[in-house]
């Protein structure tokens, strides 16, 4: 089967650690695998976080045969030179990066991201630090633009407790922030996202919590059509 997309680099990025970059990468990869299998969508997950290696530690080692899609350990240092090849083989390349830019190559990989999602917890503190992060990221978007490459960026609330006032407040104000946010979000769920994440699996797409992944995919698709 041929390739469906021109090889898009998608990444959940934020300089803050612990906001869910790796978790959301895995959840979205599961979703893509589930819905894209029939069409033959080729998804690669690149674990480029040398220190944490959250994804490969959680998944590839324990049972390779259970992994439904490709998970590769490629340091950010080596990723740029391999990206062209990856783009020619895969439709979507999901890159999991460390939070800080200190690791070699992270900054270079940022220049290769086509669609970025910025996960953050619904707190004033996280919103402020994500805005600071976006201020730095903006120059990369600008650089890409001058080179003829479009970048799409969306905020995504993670670990949400929908009943909390602080969330309701931030959600109501989200359209005034520096970058657009998804209307859907990922709820706080220790049971679902911390325990059961150790193998790649098919997900039940008929549940309310899939809305957010539908929206993420929709943003990726509209990036291509714009
Ligand atoms: N929606 C969620 N509900 C519950 N726990 C979560 C959720 N998202 C992330 N976590 C937990 O938060 C911690 C940090 O998440 P992680 O994805 O490793 O963040 P990052 O990659 O940004 O450093 C992990 O223990 C993860 O299981
Ligand atoms: Mg991580």
PDB file of C-alpha atoms and ligand atoms in Angstrom:
ATOM      1  CA  UNK A   1       0.000   0.000   0.000  1.00  0.00           C
ATOM      2  CA  UNK A   2       1.250   3.465  -0.805  1.00  0.00           C
ATOM      3  CA  UNK A   3       1.745   6.304   1.529  1.00  0.00           C
ATOM      4  CA  UNK A   4      -1.292   8.345   2.493  1.00  0.00           C
ATOM      5  CA  UNK A   5       0.335  11.564   3.701  1.00  0.00           C
ATOM      6  CA  UNK A   6       3.516  13.404   2.716  1.00  0.00           C
ATOM      7  CA  UNK A   7       5.290  12.495   5.981  1.00  0.00           C
ATOM      8  CA  UNK A   8       4.211  14.903   8.663  1.00  0.00           C
ATOM      9  CA  UNK A   9       6.236  15.547  11.784  1.00  0.00           C
ATOM     10  CA  UNK A  10       3.923  15.916  14.776  1.00  0.00           C
ATOM     11  CA  UNK A  11       5.036  16.551  18.326  1.00  0.00           C
ATOM     12  CA  UNK A  12       3.630  17.307  21.746  1.00  0.00           C
ATOM     13  CA  UNK A  13       6.029  19.938  23.026  1.00  0.00           C
ATOM     14  CA  UNK A  14       6.511  22.073  26.093  1.00  0.00           C
ATOM     15  CA  UNK A  15       9.616  23.010  28.012  1.00  0.00           C
ATOM     16  CA  UNK A  16       7.920  22.041  31.223  1.00  0.00           C
ATOM     17  CA  UNK A  17       8.394  18.443  32.307  1.00  0.00           C
ATOM     18  CA  UNK A  18       5.534  16.297  33.511  1.00  0.00           C
ATOM     19  CA  UNK A  19       2.798  18.018  31.514  1.00  0.00           C
ATOM     20  CA  UNK A  20       2.005  14.873  29.535  1.00  0.00           C
ATOM     21  CA  UNK A  21       4.106  15.078  26.389  1.00  0.00           C
ATOM     22  CA  UNK A  22       5.019  11.396  26.439  1.00  0.00           C
ATOM     23  CA  UNK A  23       1.625  10.222  27.683  1.00  0.00           C
ATOM     24  CA  UNK A  24      -0.312  12.090  25.021  1.00  0.00           C
ATOM     25  CA  UNK A  25       2.110  10.913  22.347  1.00  0.00           C
ATOM     26  CA  UNK A  26       1.339   7.301  23.257  1.00  0.00           C
ATOM     27  CA  UNK A  27      -2.399   7.808  23.550  1.00  0.00           C
ATOM     28  CA  UNK A  28      -2.569   9.520  20.189  1.00  0.00           C
ATOM     29  CA  UNK A  29      -0.397   6.824  18.618  1.00  0.00           C
ATOM     30  CA  UNK A  30      -2.840   4.198  19.911  1.00  0.00           C
ATOM     31  CA  UNK A  31      -5.719   6.130  18.434  1.00  0.00           C
ATOM     32  CA  UNK A  32      -3.995   6.550  15.073  1.00  0.00           C
ATOM     33  CA  UNK A  33      -3.139   2.898  14.998  1.00  0.00           C
ATOM     34  CA  UNK A  34      -6.738   1.924  15.718  1.00  0.00           C
ATOM     35  CA  UNK A  35      -8.407   4.138  13.176  1.00  0.00           C
ATOM     36  CA  UNK A  36      -5.690   4.120  10.534  1.00  0.00           C
ATOM     37  CA  UNK A  37      -5.010   0.424  10.343  1.00  0.00           C
ATOM     38  CA  UNK A  38      -7.589  -0.282   7.687  1.00  0.00           C
ATOM     39  CA  UNK A  39      -6.283   2.439   5.392  1.00  0.00           C
ATOM     40  CA  UNK A  40      -2.711   1.398   6.045  1.00  0.00           C
ATOM     41  CA  UNK A  41      -1.689   4.609   7.748  1.00  0.00           C
ATOM     42  CA  UNK A  42       1.972   4.348   8.657  1.00  0.00           C
ATOM     43  CA  UNK A  43       2.773   5.748  12.052  1.00  0.00           C
ATOM     44  CA  UNK A  44       6.193   5.905  13.668  1.00  0.00           C
ATOM     45  CA  UNK A  45       6.778   6.972  17.243  1.00  0.00           C
ATOM     46  CA  UNK A  46      10.249   8.342  17.850  1.00  0.00           C
ATOM     47  CA  UNK A  47      11.425   8.412  21.425  1.00  0.00           C
ATOM     48  CA  UNK A  48      14.026  11.153  21.287  1.00  0.00           C
ATOM     49  CA  UNK A  49      14.307  11.821  25.017  1.00  0.00           C
ATOM     50  CA  UNK A  50      17.684  10.332  25.951  1.00  0.00           C
ATOM     51  CA  UNK A  51      17.337  10.845  29.689  1.00  0.00           C
ATOM     52  CA  UNK A  52      13.798   9.618  30.193  1.00  0.00           C
ATOM     53  CA  UNK A  53      13.043   7.392  27.246  1.00  0.00           C
ATOM     54  CA  UNK A  54       9.540   7.183  28.723  1.00  0.00           C
ATOM     55  CA  UNK A  55       7.989   5.532  25.730  1.00  0.00           C
ATOM     56  CA  UNK A  56      10.553   2.913  24.923  1.00  0.00           C
ATOM     57  CA  UNK A  57      11.024   2.096  28.581  1.00  0.00           C
ATOM     58  CA  UNK A  58       7.327   1.584  29.008  1.00  0.00           C
ATOM     59  CA  UNK A  59       6.722  -0.231  25.801  1.00  0.00           C
ATOM     60  CA  UNK A  60       9.211  -1.651  23.416  1.00  0.00           C
ATOM     61  CA  UNK A  61      11.351  -3.551  25.835  1.00  0.00           C
ATOM     62  CA  UNK A  62       8.787  -5.563  27.713  1.00  0.00           C
ATOM     63  CA  UNK A  63       7.136  -7.224  24.760  1.00  0.00           C
ATOM     64  CA  UNK A  64       8.136  -6.219  21.261  1.00  0.00           C
ATOM     65  CA  UNK A  65       5.516  -8.409  19.671  1.00  0.00           C
ATOM     66  CA  UNK A  66       2.720  -6.515  21.357  1.00  0.00           C
ATOM     67  CA  UNK A  67       3.685  -3.247  19.768  1.00  0.00           C
ATOM     68  CA  UNK A  68       1.254  -2.497  17.039  1.00  0.00           C
ATOM     69  CA  UNK A  69       3.227   0.323  15.507  1.00  0.00           C
ATOM     70  CA  UNK A  70       6.851   1.253  15.170  1.00  0.00           C
ATOM     71  CA  UNK A  71       8.567   2.740  18.190  1.00  0.00           C
ATOM     72  CA  UNK A  72      12.119   3.857  17.623  1.00  0.00           C
ATOM     73  CA  UNK A  73      14.705   5.145  19.996  1.00  0.00           C
ATOM     74  CA  UNK A  74      16.496   7.884  18.126  1.00  0.00           C
ATOM     75  CA  UNK A  75      18.321  10.594  20.011  1.00  0.00           C
ATOM     76  CA  UNK A  76      17.532  14.151  19.010  1.00  0.00           C
ATOM     77  CA  UNK A  77      21.201  14.364  18.114  1.00  0.00           C
ATOM     78  CA  UNK A  78      20.759  11.817  15.289  1.00  0.00           C
ATOM     79  CA  UNK A  79      17.164  12.522  14.350  1.00  0.00           C
ATOM     80  CA  UNK A  80      17.640  15.490  11.968  1.00  0.00           C
ATOM     81  CA  UNK A  81      19.812  13.527   9.557  1.00  0.00           C
ATOM     82  CA  UNK A  82      17.346  10.636   9.559  1.00  0.00           C
ATOM     83  CA  UNK A  83      14.175  12.647   9.188  1.00  0.00           C
ATOM     84  CA  UNK A  84      14.051  12.718   5.393  1.00  0.00           C
ATOM     85  CA  UNK A  85      14.152   8.933   5.253  1.00  0.00           C
ATOM     86  CA  UNK A  86      11.516   8.623   7.974  1.00  0.00           C
ATOM     87  CA  UNK A  87       9.273  11.034   6.087  1.00  0.00           C
ATOM     88  CA  UNK A  88       9.580   8.967   2.970  1.00  0.00           C
ATOM     89  CA  UNK A  89       8.498   5.800   4.803  1.00  0.00           C
ATOM     90  CA  UNK A  90       5.871   6.991   7.312  1.00  0.00           C
ATOM     91  CA  UNK A  91       2.737   9.109   7.020  1.00  0.00           C
ATOM     92  CA  UNK A  92       2.970  10.518  10.520  1.00  0.00           C
ATOM     93  CA  UNK A  93       6.124  10.745  12.594  1.00  0.00           C
ATOM     94  CA  UNK A  94       5.322  11.389  16.240  1.00  0.00           C
ATOM     95  CA  UNK A  95       8.381  12.704  18.050  1.00  0.00           C
ATOM     96  CA  UNK A  96       8.656  12.628  21.832  1.00  0.00           C
ATOM     97  CA  UNK A  97      11.230  15.188  22.958  1.00  0.00           C
ATOM     98  CA  UNK A  98      12.603  16.136  26.359  1.00  0.00           C
ATOM     99  CA  UNK A  99      11.269  19.300  27.969  1.00  0.00           C
ATOM    100  CA  UNK A 100      14.416  21.331  27.984  1.00  0.00           C
ATOM    101  CA  UNK A 101      16.529  22.251  25.001  1.00  0.00           C
ATOM    102  CA  UNK A 102      19.789  21.240  26.647  1.00  0.00           C
ATOM    103  CA  UNK A 103      19.967  17.802  25.072  1.00  0.00           C
ATOM    104  CA  UNK A 104      21.923  17.937  21.842  1.00  0.00           C
ATOM    105  CA  UNK A 105      19.802  18.312  18.746  1.00  0.00           C
ATOM    106  CA  UNK A 106      16.512  19.215  20.433  1.00  0.00           C
ATOM    107  CA  UNK A 107      16.537  22.734  19.040  1.00  0.00           C
ATOM    108  CA  UNK A 108      17.267  21.383  15.550  1.00  0.00           C
ATOM    109  CA  UNK A 109      14.387  18.913  15.777  1.00  0.00           C
ATOM    110  CA  UNK A 110      12.063  21.785  16.714  1.00  0.00           C
ATOM    111  CA  UNK A 111      12.700  23.235  13.265  1.00  0.00           C
ATOM    112  CA  UNK A 112      11.366  20.035  11.684  1.00  0.00           C
ATOM    113  CA  UNK A 113       7.985  19.986  13.443  1.00  0.00           C
ATOM    114  CA  UNK A 114       5.002  20.621  11.165  1.00  0.00           C
ATOM    115  CA  UNK A 115       2.189  20.356  13.699  1.00  0.00           C
ATOM    116  CA  UNK A 116       2.852  21.026  17.384  1.00  0.00           C
ATOM    117  CA  UNK A 117       0.527  20.444  20.291  1.00  0.00           C
ATOM    118  CA  UNK A 118       1.395  22.137  23.562  1.00  0.00           C
ATOM    119  CA  UNK A 119       0.036  20.129  26.490  1.00  0.00           C
ATOM    120  CA  UNK A 120      -0.440  21.909  29.783  1.00  0.00           C
ATOM    121  CA  UNK A 121      -2.267  21.395  32.993  1.00  0.00           C
ATOM    122  CA  UNK A 122      -5.141  23.750  33.631  1.00  0.00           C
ATOM    123  CA  UNK A 123      -3.433  26.034  36.123  1.00  0.00           C
ATOM    124  CA  UNK A 124      -2.406  29.691  35.897  1.00  0.00           C
ATOM    125  CA  UNK A 125       1.162  28.582  36.476  1.00  0.00           C
ATOM    126  CA  UNK A 126       1.176  26.177  33.548  1.00  0.00           C
ATOM    127  CA  UNK A 127      -0.550  28.676  31.294  1.00  0.00           C
ATOM    128  CA  UNK A 128       2.063  31.313  32.126  1.00  0.00           C
ATOM    129  CA  UNK A 129       5.005  29.003  31.571  1.00  0.00           C
ATOM    130  CA  UNK A 130       3.515  27.717  28.321  1.00  0.00           C
ATOM    131  CA  UNK A 131       3.139  31.264  27.075  1.00  0.00           C
ATOM    132  CA  UNK A 132       6.816  31.867  27.849  1.00  0.00           C
ATOM    133  CA  UNK A 133       7.675  28.706  25.979  1.00  0.00           C
ATOM    134  CA  UNK A 134       5.603  29.814  23.012  1.00  0.00           C
ATOM    135  CA  UNK A 135       7.465  33.122  22.954  1.00  0.00           C
ATOM    136  CA  UNK A 136      10.681  31.248  22.225  1.00  0.00           C
ATOM    137  CA  UNK A 137       9.048  28.774  19.877  1.00  0.00           C
ATOM    138  CA  UNK A 138       7.595  31.626  17.853  1.00  0.00           C
ATOM    139  CA  UNK A 139      10.979  32.486  16.349  1.00  0.00           C
ATOM    140  CA  UNK A 140      11.227  28.939  15.015  1.00  0.00           C
ATOM    141  CA  UNK A 141       7.777  29.219  13.440  1.00  0.00           C
ATOM    142  CA  UNK A 142       8.858  32.509  11.903  1.00  0.00           C
ATOM    143  CA  UNK A 143      12.069  31.004  10.549  1.00  0.00           C
ATOM    144  CA  UNK A 144      10.154  28.098   8.999  1.00  0.00           C
ATOM    145  CA  UNK A 145       7.707  30.493   7.439  1.00  0.00           C
ATOM    146  CA  UNK A 146      10.515  32.385   5.735  1.00  0.00           C
ATOM    147  CA  UNK A 147      11.785  29.079   4.394  1.00  0.00           C
ATOM    148  CA  UNK A 148       8.344  28.286   2.996  1.00  0.00           C
ATOM    149  CA  UNK A 149       7.180  25.838   5.688  1.00  0.00           C
ATOM    150  CA  UNK A 150       3.957  26.219   7.537  1.00  0.00           C
ATOM    151  CA  UNK A 151       3.682  25.314  11.235  1.00  0.00           C
ATOM    152  CA  UNK A 152       0.444  24.695  13.113  1.00  0.00           C
ATOM    153  CA  UNK A 153       0.313  25.035  16.908  1.00  0.00           C
ATOM    154  CA  UNK A 154      -2.458  24.170  19.340  1.00  0.00           C
ATOM    155  CA  UNK A 155      -2.722  24.117  23.092  1.00  0.00           C
ATOM    156  CA  UNK A 156      -4.264  21.086  24.717  1.00  0.00           C
ATOM    157  CA  UNK A 157      -5.377  20.899  28.335  1.00  0.00           C
ATOM    158  CA  UNK A 158      -4.284  17.706  30.055  1.00  0.00           C
ATOM    159  CA  UNK A 159      -5.111  16.203  33.453  1.00  0.00           C
ATOM    160  CA  UNK A 160      -8.375  18.059  33.510  1.00  0.00           C
ATOM    161  CA  UNK A 161     -10.936  17.796  36.230  1.00  0.00           C
ATOM    162  CA  UNK A 162     -13.846  19.426  34.390  1.00  0.00           C
ATOM    163  CA  UNK A 163     -15.641  20.402  37.583  1.00  0.00           C
ATOM    164  CA  UNK A 164     -12.851  22.510  39.007  1.00  0.00           C
ATOM    165  CA  UNK A 165     -13.417  26.218  38.942  1.00  0.00           C
ATOM    166  CA  UNK A 166      -9.848  26.970  37.885  1.00  0.00           C
ATOM    167  CA  UNK A 167     -10.312  24.831  34.793  1.00  0.00           C
ATOM    168  CA  UNK A 168     -13.666  26.382  33.897  1.00  0.00           C
ATOM    169  CA  UNK A 169     -12.095  29.787  34.267  1.00  0.00           C
ATOM    170  CA  UNK A 170      -9.093  29.036  32.064  1.00  0.00           C
ATOM    171  CA  UNK A 171     -11.210  27.204  29.511  1.00  0.00           C
ATOM    172  CA  UNK A 172     -13.458  30.235  29.170  1.00  0.00           C
ATOM    173  CA  UNK A 173     -10.429  32.461  28.580  1.00  0.00           C
ATOM    174  CA  UNK A 174      -8.517  30.136  26.259  1.00  0.00           C
ATOM    175  CA  UNK A 175      -9.471  31.900  23.044  1.00  0.00           C
ATOM    176  CA  UNK A 176      -7.636  35.034  24.147  1.00  0.00           C
ATOM    177  CA  UNK A 177      -4.304  33.275  24.522  1.00  0.00           C
ATOM    178  CA  UNK A 178      -1.374  33.594  22.136  1.00  0.00           C
ATOM    179  CA  UNK A 179      -2.091  30.340  20.271  1.00  0.00           C
ATOM    180  CA  UNK A 180      -5.334  28.463  19.593  1.00  0.00           C
ATOM    181  CA  UNK A 181      -6.506  25.690  21.897  1.00  0.00           C
ATOM    182  CA  UNK A 182      -8.448  22.535  21.199  1.00  0.00           C
ATOM    183  CA  UNK A 183     -11.999  22.649  22.501  1.00  0.00           C
ATOM    184  CA  UNK A 184     -11.622  19.121  23.785  1.00  0.00           C
ATOM    185  CA  UNK A 185      -9.168  18.068  26.481  1.00  0.00           C
ATOM    186  CA  UNK A 186      -7.712  15.065  28.271  1.00  0.00           C
ATOM    187  CA  UNK A 187      -9.131  14.294  31.666  1.00  0.00           C
ATOM    188  CA  UNK A 188      -7.141  13.384  34.736  1.00  0.00           C
ATOM    189  CA  UNK A 189      -7.268   9.633  34.952  1.00  0.00           C
ATOM    190  CA  UNK A 190      -4.714   7.750  36.925  1.00  0.00           C
ATOM    191  CA  UNK A 191      -6.315   4.425  36.132  1.00  0.00           C
ATOM    192  CA  UNK A 192      -6.476   4.907  32.401  1.00  0.00           C
ATOM    193  CA  UNK A 193      -3.298   6.789  31.689  1.00  0.00           C
ATOM    194  CA  UNK A 194      -0.809   5.625  34.238  1.00  0.00           C
ATOM    195  CA  UNK A 195      -1.436   1.947  34.713  1.00  0.00           C
ATOM    196  CA  UNK A 196      -2.786   0.677  31.429  1.00  0.00           C
ATOM    197  CA  UNK A 197      -0.365   2.379  29.158  1.00  0.00           C
ATOM    198  CA  UNK A 198       2.352  -0.195  29.149  1.00  0.00           C
ATOM    199  CA  UNK A 199       1.413  -1.896  25.903  1.00  0.00           C
ATOM    200  CA  UNK A 200       0.310  -0.377  22.647  1.00  0.00           C
ATOM    201  CA  UNK A 201      -3.242  -1.306  22.209  1.00  0.00           C
ATOM    202  CA  UNK A 202      -6.319  -0.725  20.208  1.00  0.00           C
ATOM    203  CA  UNK A 203      -8.669   1.719  21.752  1.00  0.00           C
ATOM    204  CA  UNK A 204     -12.416   1.796  21.879  1.00  0.00           C
ATOM    205  CA  UNK A 205     -13.173   4.677  19.552  1.00  0.00           C
ATOM    206  CA  UNK A 206     -16.804   4.926  20.622  1.00  0.00           C
ATOM    207  CA  UNK A 207     -16.168   6.773  23.813  1.00  0.00           C
ATOM    208  CA  UNK A 208     -16.427  10.411  24.775  1.00  0.00           C
ATOM    209  CA  UNK A 209     -12.734  10.654  25.566  1.00  0.00           C
ATOM    210  CA  UNK A 210     -11.842   9.967  21.934  1.00  0.00           C
ATOM    211  CA  UNK A 211     -13.110  13.404  20.948  1.00  0.00           C
ATOM    212  CA  UNK A 212      -9.775  14.943  21.760  1.00  0.00           C
ATOM    213  CA  UNK A 213      -7.905  12.560  19.442  1.00  0.00           C
ATOM    214  CA  UNK A 214     -10.410  13.140  16.675  1.00  0.00           C
ATOM    215  CA  UNK A 215      -9.731  16.834  17.103  1.00  0.00           C
ATOM    216  CA  UNK A 216      -5.963  16.337  17.093  1.00  0.00           C
ATOM    217  CA  UNK A 217      -6.230  14.370  13.862  1.00  0.00           C
ATOM    218  CA  UNK A 218      -8.558  16.937  12.379  1.00  0.00           C
ATOM    219  CA  UNK A 219      -5.974  19.663  13.056  1.00  0.00           C
ATOM    220  CA  UNK A 220      -3.314  17.569  11.356  1.00  0.00           C
ATOM    221  CA  UNK A 221      -5.537  17.016   8.348  1.00  0.00           C
ATOM    222  CA  UNK A 222      -6.417  20.671   8.083  1.00  0.00           C
ATOM    223  CA  UNK A 223      -2.723  21.535   8.237  1.00  0.00           C
ATOM    224  CA  UNK A 224      -2.366  19.597   5.001  1.00  0.00           C
ATOM    225  CA  UNK A 225      -5.335  21.200   3.352  1.00  0.00           C
ATOM    226  CA  UNK A 226      -4.566  24.800   4.229  1.00  0.00           C
TER     227      UNK A 226
HETATM  228  N1  LIG B   1      -4.331  12.709  31.848  1.00  0.00           N
HETATM  229  C1  LIG B   1      -3.548  12.187  32.809  1.00  0.00           C
HETATM  230  N2  LIG B   1      -4.107  11.606  33.901  1.00  0.00           N
HETATM  231  C2  LIG B   1      -3.333  11.102  34.869  1.00  0.00           C
HETATM  232  N3  LIG B   1      -1.999  11.093  34.851  1.00  0.00           N
HETATM  233  C3  LIG B   1      -1.372  11.657  33.805  1.00  0.00           C
HETATM  234  C4  LIG B   1      -2.108  12.216  32.731  1.00  0.00           C
HETATM  235  N4  LIG B   1      -1.215  12.686  31.816  1.00  0.00           N
HETATM  236  C5  LIG B   1       0.016  12.440  32.309  1.00  0.00           C
HETATM  237  N5  LIG B   1      -0.067  11.823  33.501  1.00  0.00           N
HETATM  238  C6  LIG B   1       1.057  11.389  34.357  1.00  0.00           C
HETATM  239  O1  LIG B   1       1.899  12.491  34.606  1.00  0.00           O
HETATM  240  C7  LIG B   1       3.253  12.117  34.640  1.00  0.00           C
HETATM  241  C8  LIG B   1       4.045  12.936  33.639  1.00  0.00           C
HETATM  242  O2  LIG B   1       3.581  12.636  32.319  1.00  0.00           O
HETATM  243  P1  LIG B   1       4.578  12.539  31.084  1.00  0.00           P
HETATM  244  O3  LIG B   1       3.760  12.157  29.915  1.00  0.00           O
HETATM  245  O4  LIG B   1       5.748  11.692  31.411  1.00  0.00           O
HETATM  246  O5  LIG B   1       5.040  14.066  30.962  1.00  0.00           O
HETATM  247  P2  LIG B   1       6.229  14.691  30.091  1.00  0.00           P
HETATM  248  O6  LIG B   1       6.540  13.750  28.977  1.00  0.00           O
HETATM  249  O7  LIG B   1       5.667  16.006  29.612  1.00  0.00           O
HETATM  250  O8  LIG B   1       7.374  14.906  31.018  1.00  0.00           O
HETATM  251  C9  LIG B   1       3.293  10.617  34.328  1.00  0.00           C
HETATM  252  O9  LIG B   1       3.381   9.925  35.536  1.00  0.00           O
HETATM  253  C10 LIG B   1       1.941  10.370  33.662  1.00  0.00           C
HETATM  254  O10 LIG B   1       1.492   9.057  33.865  1.00  0.00           O
HETATM  255 MG1  LIG B   2       8.379  12.855  28.416  1.00  0.00          MG
END
